[in-house]
Short mmCIF file of C-alpha atoms and ligand atoms in Angstrom, two decimals:
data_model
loop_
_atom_site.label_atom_id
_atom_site.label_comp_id
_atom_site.label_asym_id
_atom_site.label_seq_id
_atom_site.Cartn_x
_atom_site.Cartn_y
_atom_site.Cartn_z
CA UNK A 1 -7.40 9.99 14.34
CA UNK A 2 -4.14 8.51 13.39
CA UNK A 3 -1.16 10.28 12.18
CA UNK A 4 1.44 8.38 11.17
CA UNK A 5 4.98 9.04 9.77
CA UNK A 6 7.08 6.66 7.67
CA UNK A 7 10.38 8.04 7.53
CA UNK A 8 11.68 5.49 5.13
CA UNK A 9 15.52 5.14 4.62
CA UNK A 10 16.21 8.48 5.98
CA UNK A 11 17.30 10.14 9.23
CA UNK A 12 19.74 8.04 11.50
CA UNK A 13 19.26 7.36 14.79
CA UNK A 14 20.87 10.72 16.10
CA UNK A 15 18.38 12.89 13.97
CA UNK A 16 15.59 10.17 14.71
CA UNK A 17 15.57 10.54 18.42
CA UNK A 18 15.76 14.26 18.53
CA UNK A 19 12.88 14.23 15.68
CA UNK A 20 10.55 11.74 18.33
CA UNK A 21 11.71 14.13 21.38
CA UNK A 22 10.59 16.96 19.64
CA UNK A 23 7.05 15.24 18.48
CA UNK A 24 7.04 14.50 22.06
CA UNK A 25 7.36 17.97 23.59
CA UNK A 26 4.68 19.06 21.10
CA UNK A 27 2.41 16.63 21.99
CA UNK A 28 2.66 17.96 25.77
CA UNK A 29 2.90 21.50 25.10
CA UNK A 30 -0.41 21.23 23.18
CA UNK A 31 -1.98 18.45 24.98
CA UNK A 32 -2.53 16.26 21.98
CA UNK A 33 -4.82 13.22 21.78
CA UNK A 34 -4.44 11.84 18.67
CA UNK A 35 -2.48 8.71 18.19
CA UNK A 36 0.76 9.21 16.93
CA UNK A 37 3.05 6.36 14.92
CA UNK A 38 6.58 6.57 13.92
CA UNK A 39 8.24 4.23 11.37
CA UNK A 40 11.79 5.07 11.64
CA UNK A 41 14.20 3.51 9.75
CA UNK A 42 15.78 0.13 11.14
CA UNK A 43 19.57 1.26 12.47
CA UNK A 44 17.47 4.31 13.95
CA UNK A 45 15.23 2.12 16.47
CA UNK A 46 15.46 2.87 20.03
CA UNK A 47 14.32 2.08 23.95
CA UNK A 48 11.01 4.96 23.40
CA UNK A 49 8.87 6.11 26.47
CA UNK A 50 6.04 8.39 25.85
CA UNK A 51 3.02 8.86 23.84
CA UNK A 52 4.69 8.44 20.19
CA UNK A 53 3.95 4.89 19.38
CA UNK A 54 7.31 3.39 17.25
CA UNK A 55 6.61 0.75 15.15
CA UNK A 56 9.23 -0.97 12.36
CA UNK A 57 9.05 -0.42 8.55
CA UNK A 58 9.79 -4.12 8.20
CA UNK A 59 10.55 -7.48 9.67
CA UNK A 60 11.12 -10.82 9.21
CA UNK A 61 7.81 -13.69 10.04
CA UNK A 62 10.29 -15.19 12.48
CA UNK A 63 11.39 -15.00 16.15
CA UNK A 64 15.49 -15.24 15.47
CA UNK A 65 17.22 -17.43 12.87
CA UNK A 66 19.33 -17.64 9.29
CA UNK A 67 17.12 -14.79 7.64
CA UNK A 68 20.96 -12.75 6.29
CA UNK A 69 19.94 -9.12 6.49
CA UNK A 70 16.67 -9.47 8.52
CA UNK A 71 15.60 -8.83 11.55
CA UNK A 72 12.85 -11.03 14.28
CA UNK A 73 10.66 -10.61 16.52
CA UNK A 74 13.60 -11.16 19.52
CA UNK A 75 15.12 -7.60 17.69
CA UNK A 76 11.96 -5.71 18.00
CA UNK A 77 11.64 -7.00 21.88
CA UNK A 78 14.75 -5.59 22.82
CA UNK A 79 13.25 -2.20 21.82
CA UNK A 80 10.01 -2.62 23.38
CA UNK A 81 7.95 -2.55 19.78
CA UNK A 82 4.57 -4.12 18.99
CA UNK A 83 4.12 -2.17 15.75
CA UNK A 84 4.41 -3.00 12.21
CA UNK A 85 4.32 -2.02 9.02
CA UNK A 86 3.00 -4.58 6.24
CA UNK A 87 2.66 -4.35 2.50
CA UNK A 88 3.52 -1.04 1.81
CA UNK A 89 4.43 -0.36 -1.82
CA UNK A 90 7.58 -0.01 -2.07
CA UNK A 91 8.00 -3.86 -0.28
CA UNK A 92 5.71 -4.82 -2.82
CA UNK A 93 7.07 -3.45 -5.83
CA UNK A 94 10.68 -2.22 -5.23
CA UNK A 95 11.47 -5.20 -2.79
CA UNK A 96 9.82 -7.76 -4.05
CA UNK A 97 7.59 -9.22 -1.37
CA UNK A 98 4.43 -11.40 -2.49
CA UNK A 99 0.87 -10.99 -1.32
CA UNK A 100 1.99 -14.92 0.41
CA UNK A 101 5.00 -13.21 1.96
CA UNK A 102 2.98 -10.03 3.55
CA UNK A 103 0.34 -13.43 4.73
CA UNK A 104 2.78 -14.83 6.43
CA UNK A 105 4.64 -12.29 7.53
CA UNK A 106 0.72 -10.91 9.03
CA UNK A 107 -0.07 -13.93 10.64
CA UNK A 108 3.24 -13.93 12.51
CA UNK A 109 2.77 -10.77 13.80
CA UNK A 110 -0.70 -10.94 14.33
CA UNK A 111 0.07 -14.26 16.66
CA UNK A 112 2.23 -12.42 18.85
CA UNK A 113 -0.73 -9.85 18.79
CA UNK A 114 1.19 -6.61 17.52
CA UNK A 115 -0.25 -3.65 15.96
CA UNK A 116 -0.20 -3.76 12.24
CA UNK A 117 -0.57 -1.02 9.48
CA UNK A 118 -1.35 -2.77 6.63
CA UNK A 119 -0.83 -1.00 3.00
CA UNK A 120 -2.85 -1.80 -0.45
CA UNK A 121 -2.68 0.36 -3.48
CA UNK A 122 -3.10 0.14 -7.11
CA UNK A 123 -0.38 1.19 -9.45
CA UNK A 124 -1.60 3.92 -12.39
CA UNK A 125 -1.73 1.17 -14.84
CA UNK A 126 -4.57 -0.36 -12.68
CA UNK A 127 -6.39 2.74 -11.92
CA UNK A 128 -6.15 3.55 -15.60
CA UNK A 129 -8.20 -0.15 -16.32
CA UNK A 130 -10.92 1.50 -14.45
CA UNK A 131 -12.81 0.90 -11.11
CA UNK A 132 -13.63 -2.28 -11.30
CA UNK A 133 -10.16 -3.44 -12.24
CA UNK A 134 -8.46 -1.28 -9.49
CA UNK A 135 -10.77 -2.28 -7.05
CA UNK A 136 -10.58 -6.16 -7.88
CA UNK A 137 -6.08 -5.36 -7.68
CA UNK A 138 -7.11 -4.10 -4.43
CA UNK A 139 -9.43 -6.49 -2.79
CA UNK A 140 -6.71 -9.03 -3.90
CA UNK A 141 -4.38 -7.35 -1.87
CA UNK A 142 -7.32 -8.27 1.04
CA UNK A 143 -6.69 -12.24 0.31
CA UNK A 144 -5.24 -13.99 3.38
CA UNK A 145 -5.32 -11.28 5.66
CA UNK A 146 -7.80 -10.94 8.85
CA UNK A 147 -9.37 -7.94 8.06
CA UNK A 148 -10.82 -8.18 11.82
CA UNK A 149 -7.69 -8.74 13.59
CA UNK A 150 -8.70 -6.39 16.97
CA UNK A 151 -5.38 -4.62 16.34
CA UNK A 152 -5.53 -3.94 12.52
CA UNK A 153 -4.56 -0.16 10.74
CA UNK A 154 -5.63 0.08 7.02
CA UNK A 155 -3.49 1.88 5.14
CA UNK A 156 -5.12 2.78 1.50
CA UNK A 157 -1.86 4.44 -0.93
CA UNK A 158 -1.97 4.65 -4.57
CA UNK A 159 1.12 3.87 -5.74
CA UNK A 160 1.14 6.35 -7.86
CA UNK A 161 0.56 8.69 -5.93
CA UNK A 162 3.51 7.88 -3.07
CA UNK A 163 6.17 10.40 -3.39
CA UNK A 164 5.12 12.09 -6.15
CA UNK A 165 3.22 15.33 -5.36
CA UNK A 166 -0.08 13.86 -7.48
CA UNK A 167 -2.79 12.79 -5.65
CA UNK A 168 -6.08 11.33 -6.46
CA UNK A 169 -9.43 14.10 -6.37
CA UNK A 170 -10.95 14.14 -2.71
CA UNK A 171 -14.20 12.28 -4.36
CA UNK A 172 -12.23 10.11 -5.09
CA UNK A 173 -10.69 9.42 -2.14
CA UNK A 174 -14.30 9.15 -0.38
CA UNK A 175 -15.23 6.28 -2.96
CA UNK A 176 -12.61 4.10 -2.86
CA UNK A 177 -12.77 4.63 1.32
CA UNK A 178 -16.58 3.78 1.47
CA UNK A 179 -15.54 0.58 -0.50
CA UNK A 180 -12.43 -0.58 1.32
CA UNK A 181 -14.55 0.29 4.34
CA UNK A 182 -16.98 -2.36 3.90
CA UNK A 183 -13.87 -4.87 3.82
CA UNK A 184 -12.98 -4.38 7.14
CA UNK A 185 -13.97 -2.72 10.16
CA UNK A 186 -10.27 -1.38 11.03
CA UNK A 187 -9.09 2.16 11.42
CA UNK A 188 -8.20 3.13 7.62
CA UNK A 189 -5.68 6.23 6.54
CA UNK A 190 -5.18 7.53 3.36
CA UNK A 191 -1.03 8.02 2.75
CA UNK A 192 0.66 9.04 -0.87
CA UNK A 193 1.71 13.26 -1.08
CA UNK A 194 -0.16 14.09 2.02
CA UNK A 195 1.41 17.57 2.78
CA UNK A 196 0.74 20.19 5.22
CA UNK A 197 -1.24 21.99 2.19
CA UNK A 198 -3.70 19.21 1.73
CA UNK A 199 -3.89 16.95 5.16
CA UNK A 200 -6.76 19.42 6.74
CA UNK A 201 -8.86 18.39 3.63
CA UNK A 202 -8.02 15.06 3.42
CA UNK A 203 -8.52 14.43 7.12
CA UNK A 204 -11.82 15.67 7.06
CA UNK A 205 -13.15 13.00 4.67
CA UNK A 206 -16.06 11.19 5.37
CA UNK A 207 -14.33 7.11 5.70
CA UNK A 208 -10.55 8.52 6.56
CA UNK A 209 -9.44 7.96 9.95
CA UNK A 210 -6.05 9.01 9.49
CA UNK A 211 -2.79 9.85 7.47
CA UNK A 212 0.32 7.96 6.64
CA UNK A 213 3.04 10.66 5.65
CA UNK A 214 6.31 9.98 4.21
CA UNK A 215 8.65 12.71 2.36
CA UNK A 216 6.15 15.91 4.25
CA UNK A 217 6.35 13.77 7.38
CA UNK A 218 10.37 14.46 7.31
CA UNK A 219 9.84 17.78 8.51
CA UNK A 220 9.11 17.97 11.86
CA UNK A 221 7.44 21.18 12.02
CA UNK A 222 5.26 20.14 9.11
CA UNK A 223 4.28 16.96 10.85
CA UNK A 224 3.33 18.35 13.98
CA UNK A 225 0.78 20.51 11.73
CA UNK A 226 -0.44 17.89 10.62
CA UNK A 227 -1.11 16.00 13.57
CA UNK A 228 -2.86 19.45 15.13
CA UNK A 229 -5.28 19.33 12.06
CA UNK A 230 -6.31 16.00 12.91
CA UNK A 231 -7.13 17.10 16.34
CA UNK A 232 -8.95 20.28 15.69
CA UNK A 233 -10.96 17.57 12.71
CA UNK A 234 -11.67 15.44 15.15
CA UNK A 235 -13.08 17.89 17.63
CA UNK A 236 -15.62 19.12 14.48
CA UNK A 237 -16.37 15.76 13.17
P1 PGA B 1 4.70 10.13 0.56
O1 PGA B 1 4.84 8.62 1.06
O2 PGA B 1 3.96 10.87 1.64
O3 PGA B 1 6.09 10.60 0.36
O4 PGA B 1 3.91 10.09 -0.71
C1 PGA B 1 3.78 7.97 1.72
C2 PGA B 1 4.16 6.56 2.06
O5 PGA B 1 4.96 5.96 1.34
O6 PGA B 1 3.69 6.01 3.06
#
């Protein structure tokens, strides 16, 4: 399983590192197997050793250059990180960034042979169209991207559904993984309101291989539930 926490534009890097120390101790202490990503937020990166894998919410397809208010793949050396995050909503839809941008962006990354979780999600205006609509939004979101890149995470969030307490029915959740499954062999979570009072269901769908948490993943406590229900799931599944 893979439990992974997207802490957004929150915590510096004083509350970051004592968060990752204290995912770290927990690990130990309860001699965890489960793979365990942080996305912290940029100014909050750091030199990491352990078993917490950090990875960046965001950077740019290039190795150093004029990119104003980006950062390259020279940045992301310097703290020792091979992980990304691609696509994810709010880079879609708050930011900006095109289905050719998150291509590029991929294939850059992919190149230098990082790790990449890579987001798609229909907004509720989508969904609302019906499955066939939401599922050809989706499999547009596919376009471009190497869906069996060795080192490929599949993130599945409903937009709608990210930050906002609603999520879709568990069925549901099982359909839409059996589809996205036959796109691509990868690893593939389910993130958007995963909480401590849902993830043990949620995890124990048939097709999910994982969570990506934001807002519940803030707490440490609740996050280090959460990553204990994956491992007493995986033991049972
Ligand atoms: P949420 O965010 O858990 O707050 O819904 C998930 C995400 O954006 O990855």
């Amino acid at each position: 399983m893979i439990i992974a926490a997207n802490l957004k534009t929150n915590l510096t890097r004083a509350e970051t590192t004592k968060y990752v120390d204290e995912i770290e101790n927990f690990l130990e202490t309860n001699s965890i197997s489960q793979e365990v990503l942080v996305f912290p937020a940029m100014s909050s990166l750091n030199l990491h050793e352990g078993k917490v894998t950090i990875g960046v919410q965001n950077a740019y397809a290039t190795k150093n250059g004029a990119f104003t208010g980006e950062i390259g793949q020279d940045h992301l050396e310097e703290f020792g990180i091979k992980t990304i995050l691609i696509g994810h909503s709010e880079r879609r839809h708050i930011i900006g960034e095109t289905q050719d941008d998150l291509v590029k962006k991929f294939n850059f990354y992919k190149d230098l042979g990082y790790k990449i979780v890579y987001c798609v999600g229909e907004p509720l205006e989508v969904r609302e169209q019906g499955q066939e609509k939401m599922m050809e939004y989706i499999s547009a979101q596919y376009e471009g991207i190497d869906t069996s890149y060795e080192n490929l995470i599949i993130a599945y969030e409903p937009v709608w559904a990210i930050g906002t307490g609603i999520t879709p029915t568990l069925e549901d959740i099982v359909t839409i993984h059996k589809e996205l499954k036959e796109k691509s062999p990868a690893p593939l979570l389910y993130g958007g309101s995963v909480k401590v009072s849902n993830a043990k269901d949620v995890l124990a769908l048939d097709g999910v291989n994982g969570i990506l948490v934001g807002s519940a993943a803030l707490y440490v406590d609740h996050f280090c539930t959460m990553i204990e229900y994956a491992q007493m799931i995986k033991n049972q599944k």
